[in-house]
Tab-separated table of C-alpha atoms in Angstrom:
chain	number	residue	atom	x	y	z
A	138	MET	CA	-8.746	3.783	-13.736
A	139	VAL	CA	-11.701	4.913	-11.613
A	140	LYS	CA	-10.192	8.362	-11.232
A	141	GLU	CA	-9.578	8.850	-14.928
A	142	ILE	CA	-13.210	7.938	-15.663
A	143	ASP	CA	-14.400	10.388	-13.007
A	144	ARG	CA	-11.994	12.997	-14.343
A	145	ALA	CA	-13.609	12.646	-17.773
A	146	GLY	CA	-16.938	13.583	-16.198
A	147	ILE	CA	-18.475	10.095	-16.418
A	148	PRO	CA	-19.838	8.997	-13.034
A	149	VAL	CA	-18.379	5.661	-11.962
A	150	THR	CA	-19.090	3.337	-9.067
A	151	HIS	CA	-16.170	1.274	-7.866
A	152	ILE	CA	-17.458	-2.115	-6.765
A	153	CYS	CA	-14.488	-3.372	-4.816
A	154	THR	CA	-13.510	-6.004	-2.345
A	155	VAL	CA	-10.909	-3.978	-0.458
A	156	VAL	CA	-12.520	-0.642	0.388
A	157	PRO	CA	-9.436	0.912	2.073
A	158	ILE	CA	-7.503	0.540	-1.196
A	159	SER	CA	-10.323	2.180	-3.106
A	160	LEU	CA	-10.365	5.047	-0.588
A	161	THR	CA	-6.599	5.424	-0.778
A	162	ILE	CA	-6.466	5.624	-4.552
A	163	GLY	CA	-9.324	8.141	-4.553
A	164	ALA	CA	-12.516	6.510	-5.882
A	165	ASN	CA	-15.506	8.701	-5.125
A	166	ARG	CA	-18.482	6.323	-5.306
A	167	ILE	CA	-17.716	2.993	-3.669
A	168	VAL	CA	-19.820	-0.125	-3.127
A	169	PRO	CA	-18.163	-2.841	-1.019
A	170	ALA	CA	-18.229	-6.214	-2.780
A	171	VAL	CA	-18.592	-9.643	-1.223
A	172	GLY	CA	-15.137	-11.176	-1.397
A	173	ILE	CA	-12.007	-11.291	-3.489
A	174	PRO	CA	-12.677	-14.577	-5.361
A	175	TYR	CA	-16.351	-13.636	-5.893
A	176	PRO	CA	-16.998	-9.880	-5.756
A	177	LEU	CA	-20.604	-10.098	-6.953
A	178	GLY	CA	-22.428	-13.001	-5.402
A	179	ASP	CA	-21.620	-15.846	-3.046
A	180	PRO	CA	-21.513	-19.266	-4.692
A	181	THR	CA	-21.199	-20.939	-1.306
A	182	LYS	CA	-24.821	-19.953	-0.622
A	183	GLY	CA	-26.281	-21.558	-3.707
A	184	GLU	CA	-27.072	-20.128	-7.115
A	185	LYS	CA	-30.348	-18.423	-6.220
A	186	LYS	CA	-29.017	-16.628	-3.165
A	187	SER	CA	-25.803	-15.725	-5.011
A	188	HIS	CA	-27.800	-14.154	-7.848
A	189	GLU	CA	-29.908	-12.239	-5.347
A	190	ILE	CA	-26.796	-10.815	-3.658
A	191	ARG	CA	-25.434	-9.772	-7.061
A	192	GLU	CA	-28.709	-8.111	-7.983
A	193	HIS	CA	-28.697	-6.087	-4.765
A	194	LEU	CA	-25.093	-4.960	-5.163
A	195	VAL	CA	-25.410	-4.046	-8.852
A	196	THR	CA	-28.654	-2.157	-8.213
A	197	ARG	CA	-27.021	-0.267	-5.353
A	198	ALA	CA	-23.993	0.534	-7.516
A	199	LEU	CA	-26.227	1.854	-10.312
A	200	LYS	CA	-28.258	3.953	-7.886
A	201	ALA	CA	-25.013	5.341	-6.468
A	202	LEU	CA	-24.366	6.840	-9.905
A	203	THR	CA	-27.484	8.976	-9.453
A	204	VAL	CA	-26.424	10.354	-6.074
A	205	PRO	CA	-24.644	13.722	-6.133
A	206	VAL	CA	-21.558	13.421	-3.946
A	207	ASP	CA	-18.936	16.009	-3.087
A	208	LYS	CA	-16.530	13.663	-1.346
A	209	GLN	CA	-15.567	9.997	-1.262
A	210	THR	CA	-18.689	8.067	-0.334
A	211	VAL	CA	-19.036	4.409	0.584
A	212	PHE	CA	-22.530	3.072	-0.068
A	213	GLU	CA	-22.742	0.416	2.644
A	214	GLU	CA	-26.496	-0.253	2.584
A	215	ASP	CA	-29.189	-0.650	-0.055
A	216	PHE	CA	-31.176	2.551	-0.470
B	645	MET	CA	41.735	29.061	-5.779
B	646	PRO	CA	37.949	29.456	-5.739
B	647	LYS	CA	35.949	26.271	-6.318
B	648	LYS	CA	34.480	25.997	-9.811
B	649	VAL	CA	30.728	25.853	-10.415
B	650	VAL	CA	28.845	25.573	-13.709
B	651	HIS	CA	25.288	26.911	-14.020
B	652	TYR	CA	22.542	25.667	-16.382
B	653	ILE	CA	19.735	28.005	-17.517
B	654	ASN	CA	17.204	28.118	-20.361
B	655	GLN	CA	16.855	30.572	-23.254
B	656	PHE	CA	14.407	32.721	-21.312
B	657	PHE	CA	16.622	33.321	-18.280
B	658	ALA	CA	19.585	33.860	-20.601
B	659	GLY	CA	17.684	36.802	-22.086
B	660	ILE	CA	17.614	35.245	-25.541
B	661	GLY	CA	13.839	35.061	-25.840
B	662	GLY	CA	10.653	33.315	-24.802
B	663	GLU	CA	8.607	30.681	-26.609
B	664	ASP	CA	9.784	31.898	-30.005
B	665	LYS	CA	13.372	31.032	-29.034
B	666	ALA	CA	12.628	27.777	-27.224
B	667	ASP	CA	14.413	25.831	-29.974
B	668	TYR	CA	17.707	27.549	-29.099
B	669	LYS	CA	20.607	25.122	-29.417
B	670	PRO	CA	23.000	24.364	-26.547
B	671	GLU	CA	25.686	26.923	-25.937
B	672	ILE	CA	28.189	27.537	-23.152
B	673	ARG	CA	29.511	30.942	-22.130
B	674	ALA	CA	32.324	31.709	-19.740
B	675	GLY	CA	31.195	33.411	-16.539
B	676	ILE	CA	27.724	34.292	-15.344
B	677	VAL	CA	24.554	34.998	-17.313
B	678	GLY	CA	21.179	36.266	-15.943
B	679	PRO	CA	20.360	34.601	-12.617
B	680	GLY	CA	24.036	33.628	-12.387
B	681	LEU	CA	24.547	36.995	-10.746
B	682	ALA	CA	22.336	35.985	-7.817
B	683	LEU	CA	24.118	32.619	-7.700
B	684	LYS	CA	27.540	34.249	-7.660
B	685	SER	CA	26.702	36.546	-4.809
B	686	ALA	CA	25.056	33.760	-2.808
B	687	LEU	CA	28.068	31.463	-3.261
B	688	GLY	CA	30.548	34.095	-2.085
B	689	ASN	CA	34.243	34.598	-2.822
B	690	GLU	CA	35.389	31.050	-2.305
B	691	TYR	CA	33.422	29.917	-5.317
B	692	GLU	CA	33.431	30.946	-8.940
B	693	VAL	CA	30.724	30.435	-11.540
B	694	VAL	CA	33.143	29.573	-14.334
B	695	ALA	CA	30.575	29.007	-17.054
B	696	THR	CA	26.884	29.121	-17.892
B	697	VAL	CA	25.371	26.515	-20.160
B	698	ILE	CA	22.241	27.577	-22.023
B	699	CYS	CA	19.681	25.493	-23.895
B	700	GLY	CA	16.199	26.178	-25.277
B	701	ASP	CA	13.480	24.246	-23.427
B	702	ASN	CA	11.923	22.813	-26.581
B	703	TYR	CA	15.302	21.896	-28.011
B	704	PHE	CA	16.085	20.044	-24.808
B	705	GLY	CA	12.687	18.327	-24.729
B	706	SER	CA	12.700	17.196	-28.334
B	707	ASN	CA	16.319	16.005	-28.240
B	708	ILE	CA	16.252	14.340	-24.863
B	709	ASP	CA	16.681	10.927	-26.509
B	710	LYS	CA	18.739	12.292	-29.371
B	711	GLY	CA	21.906	13.267	-27.667
B	712	VAL	CA	21.262	16.641	-26.042
B	713	VAL	CA	22.424	15.334	-22.664
B	714	PRO	CA	25.832	13.999	-23.800
B	715	GLU	CA	26.267	17.172	-25.866
B	716	LEU	CA	25.711	19.344	-22.801
B	717	LEU	CA	27.889	17.101	-20.625
B	718	GLU	CA	30.802	17.536	-23.059
B	719	MET	CA	30.478	21.323	-22.832
B	720	ILE	CA	30.240	21.252	-19.038
B	721	LYS	CA	33.196	18.853	-18.608
B	722	LYS	CA	35.603	21.248	-20.324
B	723	TYR	CA	35.293	23.689	-17.436
B	724	LYS	CA	36.162	20.977	-14.869
B	725	PRO	CA	33.441	22.034	-12.429
B	726	GLU	CA	33.393	20.830	-8.823
B	727	GLY	CA	29.707	21.687	-8.406
B	728	PHE	CA	26.686	22.197	-10.662
B	729	VAL	CA	23.505	24.253	-10.384
B	730	ALA	CA	20.483	24.016	-12.703
B	731	GLY	CA	17.765	26.677	-12.725
B	732	PRO	CA	15.814	27.238	-10.559
B	733	ALA	CA	12.909	26.486	-12.888
B	734	PHE	CA	10.030	27.583	-10.606
B	735	ASN	CA	6.790	26.370	-12.243
B	736	ALA	CA	8.103	26.160	-15.841
B	737	GLY	CA	7.415	22.512	-16.716
B	738	ARG	CA	9.755	21.881	-19.636
B	739	TYR	CA	12.502	23.886	-17.932
B	740	GLY	CA	11.988	21.834	-14.772
B	741	VAL	CA	12.311	18.558	-16.646
B	742	ALA	CA	15.438	19.879	-18.374
B	743	CYS	CA	16.966	20.996	-15.052
B	744	GLY	CA	16.222	17.635	-13.418
B	745	THR	CA	17.568	15.670	-16.385
B	746	ILE	CA	20.824	17.571	-16.719
B	747	ALA	CA	21.401	17.768	-12.951
B	748	LYS	CA	20.991	13.998	-12.632
B	749	ALA	CA	23.257	13.401	-15.642
B	750	VAL	CA	25.993	15.628	-14.213
B	751	GLN	CA	25.705	13.932	-10.832
B	752	ASP	CA	25.863	10.441	-12.359
B	753	GLU	CA	28.481	11.071	-15.058
B	754	LEU	CA	30.759	13.738	-13.590
B	755	HIS	CA	30.309	12.605	-9.975
B	756	ILE	CA	30.073	16.100	-8.532
B	757	PRO	CA	27.462	17.644	-6.214
B	758	VAL	CA	24.443	19.163	-7.953
B	759	VAL	CA	21.380	21.123	-6.950
B	760	THR	CA	18.348	22.489	-8.751
B	761	GLY	CA	15.177	24.288	-7.689
B	762	MET	CA	11.503	24.015	-8.605
B	763	TYR	CA	7.961	24.670	-7.532
B	764	VAL	CA	6.586	21.490	-5.951
B	765	GLU	CA	3.978	21.036	-8.704
B	766	ASN	CA	6.524	21.316	-11.506
B	767	PRO	CA	6.403	17.925	-13.286
B	768	GLY	CA	10.197	17.833	-13.079
B	769	ALA	CA	9.937	17.780	-9.285
B	770	ASP	CA	8.110	14.474	-9.189
B	771	MET	CA	10.377	13.009	-11.831
B	772	PHE	CA	13.676	13.867	-10.169
B	773	LYS	CA	13.102	14.494	-6.456
B	774	LYS	CA	14.428	11.036	-5.599
B	775	ASP	CA	17.568	11.541	-7.673
B	776	VAL	CA	18.793	15.049	-6.968
B	777	TYR	CA	18.364	17.794	-4.404
B	778	ILE	CA	15.588	20.114	-5.589
B	779	ILE	CA	15.146	23.267	-3.536
B	780	GLU	CA	11.435	23.994	-3.199
B	781	THR	CA	10.663	27.412	-4.690
B	782	LYS	CA	7.532	29.435	-5.155
B	783	ASN	CA	5.739	29.221	-8.492
B	784	SER	CA	7.228	32.299	-10.142
B	785	SER	CA	10.639	33.760	-10.764
B	786	ALA	CA	9.781	36.603	-8.387
B	787	ASP	CA	11.044	34.136	-5.778
B	788	MET	CA	14.578	34.139	-7.279
B	789	ARG	CA	16.162	36.220	-4.539
B	790	HIS	CA	14.842	33.845	-1.852
B	791	ALA	CA	15.454	30.671	-3.785
B	792	MET	CA	18.996	31.193	-5.060
B	793	PRO	CA	20.651	31.545	-1.615
B	794	LYS	CA	19.085	28.208	-0.641
B	795	LEU	CA	20.406	26.537	-3.785
B	796	ALA	CA	23.838	28.013	-3.138
B	797	ALA	CA	23.846	26.999	0.535
B	798	LEU	CA	22.916	23.383	-0.239
B	799	LEU	CA	25.499	23.141	-3.011
B	800	LYS	CA	28.212	24.523	-0.728
B	801	LYS	CA	27.342	22.082	2.045
B	802	GLN	CA	27.726	19.181	-0.364
B	803	MET	CA	30.957	20.552	-1.883
B	804	GLU	CA	32.427	21.096	1.570
B	805	GLY	CA	31.430	17.583	2.641
B	806	LYS	CA	29.177	18.842	5.428
B	807	GLU	CA	26.160	16.875	6.566
B	808	VAL	CA	23.012	17.694	4.610
B	809	LEU	CA	20.096	17.845	7.029
B	810	GLY	CA	16.443	17.037	6.340
B	811	PRO	CA	14.158	18.619	3.736
B	812	LYS	CA	12.651	20.978	6.299
B	813	GLU	CA	16.007	22.359	7.458
B	814	GLU	CA	17.568	22.718	4.018
B	815	GLY	CA	14.451	23.606	2.039
B	816	TYR	CA	14.594	20.816	-0.529
B	817	ILE	CA	11.773	18.603	-1.759
B	818	GLU	CA	11.703	15.270	0.052
B	819	LYS	CA	13.849	12.627	-1.552
B	820	GLY	CA	12.105	9.795	0.230
B	821	ILE	CA	15.130	8.959	2.365
B	822	ARG	CA	14.729	8.107	6.022
B	823	VAL	CA	17.597	8.655	8.392
B	824	ASN	CA	17.717	7.183	11.884
B	825	TYR	CA	18.569	9.529	14.723
B	826	PHE	CA	18.135	9.722	18.473
B	827	ASN	CA	15.539	12.167	19.636
B	828	GLU	CA	15.783	13.371	23.222
B	829	ARG	CA	12.104	12.693	23.728
B	830	ARG	CA	10.688	9.231	23.334
B	831	GLY	CA	8.160	8.316	20.647
B	832	SER	CA	5.186	7.983	22.983
B	833	GLU	CA	5.609	11.540	24.249
B	834	ARG	CA	5.904	12.913	20.731
B	835	ALA	CA	2.897	10.890	19.619
B	836	VAL	CA	0.804	12.372	22.428
B	837	ASP	CA	2.018	15.866	21.484
B	838	LEU	CA	1.031	15.187	17.905
B	839	ILE	CA	-2.493	14.069	18.727
B	840	VAL	CA	-2.993	16.980	21.136
B	841	ALA	CA	-1.823	19.426	18.459
B	842	LYS	CA	-4.195	17.808	15.966
B	843	VAL	CA	-7.124	18.050	18.371
B	844	LYS	CA	-6.322	21.711	18.995
B	845	GLY	CA	-6.146	22.301	15.263
B	846	GLU	CA	-2.526	23.462	15.526
B	847	PRO	CA	-0.018	22.887	12.738
B	848	VAL	CA	1.457	19.406	13.049
B	849	TYR	CA	4.759	17.898	12.042
B	850	THR	CA	5.157	14.227	11.324
B	851	ASP	CA	8.375	12.237	10.929
B	852	TYR	CA	6.660	10.019	8.410
B	853	PRO	CA	4.268	11.822	6.093
B	854	LEU	CA	1.780	9.705	4.171
B	855	PRO	CA	2.152	9.656	0.404
B	856	VAL	CA	0.080	12.294	-1.330
B	857	VAL	CA	-2.402	10.826	-3.795
B	858	ASP	CA	-4.043	13.227	-6.176
B	859	LYS	CA	-7.778	13.514	-5.741
B	860	VAL	CA	-10.305	13.842	-8.511
B	861	ALA	CA	-13.633	15.559	-7.965
B	862	PRO	CA	-16.609	13.211	-8.344
B	863	ALA	CA	-18.314	13.372	-11.732
B	864	PRO	CA	-21.826	14.838	-11.639
B	865	ALA	CA	-24.593	12.370	-10.765
B	866	LEU	CA	-26.659	10.634	-13.435
B	867	LYS	CA	-30.074	12.234	-13.736
B	868	ASP	CA	-31.917	9.582	-15.683
B	869	LEU	CA	-30.829	6.021	-14.977
B	870	ALA	CA	-33.711	4.604	-17.038
B	871	HIS	CA	-32.205	6.062	-20.200
B	872	ALA	CA	-28.544	5.811	-19.226
B	873	ARG	CA	-25.966	3.898	-21.246
B	874	ILE	CA	-23.953	1.844	-18.762
B	875	ALA	CA	-20.535	0.329	-19.418
B	876	LEU	CA	-18.850	-2.425	-17.464
B	877	VAL	CA	-15.128	-2.256	-16.650
B	878	THR	CA	-13.138	-4.679	-14.518
B	879	SER	CA	-9.648	-5.181	-13.144
B	880	GLY	CA	-10.506	-8.835	-12.473
B	881	GLY	CA	-8.631	-10.220	-15.477
B	882	ILE	CA	-11.725	-11.557	-17.311
B	883	VAL	CA	-10.884	-12.362	-20.952
B	884	ARG	CA	-12.317	-14.284	-23.882
B	885	GLN	CA	-11.939	-18.023	-23.398
B	886	GLY	CA	-8.390	-18.978	-24.387
B	887	ASN	CA	-7.039	-15.459	-23.709
B	888	PRO	CA	-6.570	-14.547	-27.408
B	889	ASP	CA	-4.884	-11.217	-26.597
B	890	HIS	CA	-2.479	-12.703	-24.050
B	891	LEU	CA	-3.489	-10.425	-21.196
B	892	GLU	CA	-0.925	-10.875	-18.420
B	893	SER	CA	-1.963	-12.595	-15.196
B	894	SER	CA	-0.011	-9.965	-13.235
B	895	SER	CA	1.572	-6.560	-13.978
B	896	ALA	CA	-0.673	-5.950	-16.976
B	897	SER	CA	0.753	-3.979	-19.868
B	898	LYS	CA	-2.598	-3.478	-21.590
B	899	TRP	CA	-6.367	-3.489	-21.428
B	900	CYS	CA	-8.759	-5.502	-23.616
B	901	LYS	CA	-12.298	-5.052	-24.864
B	902	TYR	CA	-14.706	-7.950	-25.461
B	903	SER	CA	-18.212	-8.153	-26.833
B	904	ILE	CA	-21.176	-9.114	-24.648
B	905	GLU	CA	-23.675	-8.185	-27.340
B	906	GLY	CA	-26.823	-10.254	-27.137
B	907	MET	CA	-25.576	-12.291	-24.159
B	908	ASP	CA	-27.991	-12.783	-21.257
B	909	HIS	CA	-25.162	-13.794	-18.936
B	910	ALA	CA	-21.382	-14.236	-18.912
B	911	ASP	CA	-20.869	-17.892	-19.710
B	912	LYS	CA	-17.763	-19.895	-18.897
B	913	LYS	CA	-17.770	-21.114	-22.504
B	914	ASP	CA	-17.078	-17.536	-23.574
B	915	PHE	CA	-15.026	-16.080	-20.745
B	916	MET	CA	-12.316	-17.039	-18.298
B	917	THR	CA	-10.096	-15.210	-15.824
B	918	VAL	CA	-6.311	-14.957	-16.011
B	919	HIS	CA	-5.922	-12.883	-12.837
B	920	GLY	CA	-2.978	-14.215	-10.839
B	921	GLY	CA	-3.936	-12.603	-7.543
B	922	TYR	CA	-6.925	-14.622	-6.337
B	923	ASP	CA	-8.401	-18.126	-6.354
B	924	ARG	CA	-9.891	-18.300	-9.828
B	925	ALA	CA	-12.104	-21.340	-9.205
B	926	PHE	CA	-15.383	-19.483	-8.573
B	927	ILE	CA	-15.153	-16.955	-11.398
B	928	THR	CA	-13.922	-19.640	-13.811
B	929	GLU	CA	-17.184	-21.481	-13.072
B	930	ASP	CA	-19.357	-18.336	-13.274
B	931	PRO	CA	-17.853	-15.153	-14.778
B	932	ASP	CA	-21.004	-13.217	-13.767
B	933	LEU	CA	-19.463	-13.091	-10.298
B	934	CYS	CA	-17.061	-10.498	-11.697
B	935	ILE	CA	-18.812	-9.141	-14.798
B	936	PRO	CA	-22.501	-9.165	-13.836
B	937	VAL	CA	-23.913	-9.399	-17.357
B	938	ASP	CA	-26.898	-11.466	-16.149
B	939	VAL	CA	-28.176	-8.898	-13.662
B	940	LEU	CA	-27.423	-5.918	-15.885
B	941	ARG	CA	-29.246	-7.525	-18.799
B	942	GLU	CA	-32.278	-8.167	-16.572
B	943	LEU	CA	-32.188	-4.566	-15.353
B	944	GLU	CA	-31.929	-3.390	-18.955
B	945	LYS	CA	-35.008	-5.456	-19.908
B	946	LYS	CA	-36.919	-4.062	-16.934
B	947	GLY	CA	-36.062	-0.551	-18.049
B	948	PHE	CA	-34.126	0.189	-14.845
B	949	ILE	CA	-31.194	1.237	-17.041
B	950	GLY	CA	-31.326	2.407	-20.659
B	951	LYS	CA	-28.664	0.212	-22.212
B	952	LEU	CA	-25.865	-2.097	-21.228
B	953	MET	CA	-23.023	-1.342	-23.644
B	954	ASP	CA	-22.217	-4.136	-26.095
B	955	TYR	CA	-18.718	-4.615	-24.689
B	956	PHE	CA	-16.825	-4.630	-21.440
B	957	ILE	CA	-13.309	-3.375	-20.766
B	958	THR	CA	-10.875	-5.448	-18.786
B	959	THR	CA	-7.376	-5.653	-17.396
B	960	THR	CA	-5.556	-7.445	-14.607
B	961	GLY	CA	-5.255	-5.351	-11.471
B	962	THR	CA	-2.723	-7.363	-9.510
B	963	GLY	CA	0.846	-6.095	-9.630
B	964	THR	CA	-0.107	-3.475	-12.174
B	965	ALA	CA	1.543	-0.099	-11.667
B	966	THR	CA	-0.870	2.721	-10.906
B	967	ASN	CA	0.719	4.680	-13.743
B	968	SER	CA	-0.128	1.848	-16.146
B	969	ALA	CA	-3.704	1.742	-14.863
B	970	LYS	CA	-3.936	5.492	-15.369
B	971	ARG	CA	-2.675	5.094	-18.933
B	972	PHE	CA	-5.164	2.295	-19.705
B	973	ALA	CA	-8.065	4.492	-18.641
B	974	GLU	CA	-6.669	7.466	-20.560
B	975	GLU	CA	-6.687	5.191	-23.610
B	976	TYR	CA	-10.216	3.797	-23.272
B	977	VAL	CA	-12.029	6.817	-21.804
B	978	PRO	CA	-12.178	8.496	-25.271
B	979	LEU	CA	-13.928	5.338	-26.508
B	980	LEU	CA	-16.467	5.568	-23.681
B	981	LYS	CA	-16.985	9.235	-24.540
B	982	LYS	CA	-17.408	8.493	-28.249
B	983	ASP	CA	-19.973	5.817	-27.426
B	984	ARG	CA	-21.849	8.293	-25.214
B	985	VAL	CA	-21.495	6.177	-22.067
B	986	ASP	CA	-23.357	7.857	-19.203
B	987	GLY	CA	-22.105	5.782	-16.299
B	988	VAL	CA	-19.607	3.041	-15.466
B	989	LEU	CA	-19.504	0.163	-13.024
B	990	LEU	CA	-15.922	-0.821	-12.308
B	991	VAL	CA	-15.513	-4.152	-10.549
B	992	SER	CA	-12.277	-4.928	-8.718
B	993	THR	CA	-11.456	-8.263	-7.164
């Protein structure tokens, strides 16, 4: 699905839990998520901390949309 | 007695006409027509091209489910062939699909050896490479004189019951079959050779090529996030509470779209997950963990993004064929375009 969105000219960030799969299928902007049962947040760390993690990841994923890339790029750190 | 071969070609190679004659109905003629001459000479005296079956590419395509295949098989059967050649089709897409379809049908129904030929990017190649031998050709019919001898050689090998070697030796497109054999040199030695060749930048050969996945160029970057319309898509199986559209928990056959208009977060009263591939406990309790409506709404209020779209798009990723996923996106991308979506966040569990 990511590729078809990219193909249509709409930038897309793939927030995913298994980065190697994302790389294999050909996503271009990738943000690694926390874990399979909770990609955005970590409920084991309490609601406040979980929300904070989600905020960081979503913000990073949105900023990744503004970064010109010419190859598959994994955005590992906040920037 | 020479062995009997029947040849399939389209209206163009039969000299009947191009696009304007692509609706040409199936016909069989005794002897060779067009490229049959090259086939005849490549096969040699012990073989005879007893008949040539001709069909327009559009006729074939539009009647593929309406009996064109049985119709052609009946014609072919009458000549009692012992081998069958289709094309080669080079890069002609509809011709390639026709060649693959009829070659497979002849192989399955008449139980005789078949061969066809195509350019590797011909859609027919992907569709039929696992079923029939497809000699890899160049992308234009200028390659006929190189291609036809390869088709003939591979057909003869099969008809004579000789061992068909690998794709590289015979020139066919990989069928995805692995054959065990003893190499004189052990694996470790060959592995070292391979890495050394790679380091040197020399051409390398691998016994086990990785599957080729088509790459898409990245879409241009967003220039103005503060005014951008952002849509949320997920493969995490999030649906309206109660799953009104019966989205599958695995091997999804569809995608769904649900409203998040006016919501400041994704509440468990409104949403649930049906995904059968992970422990649903956490997301059941807080769907924002997969569709981050809370954070996106806050960012929208702050003016960090222009607008969070009033809906999200969802399917179940687990067990879902990549071709289905491709189709889902092909179906909803026009909607995103119509709604002037500038950027997408796609969350996968």
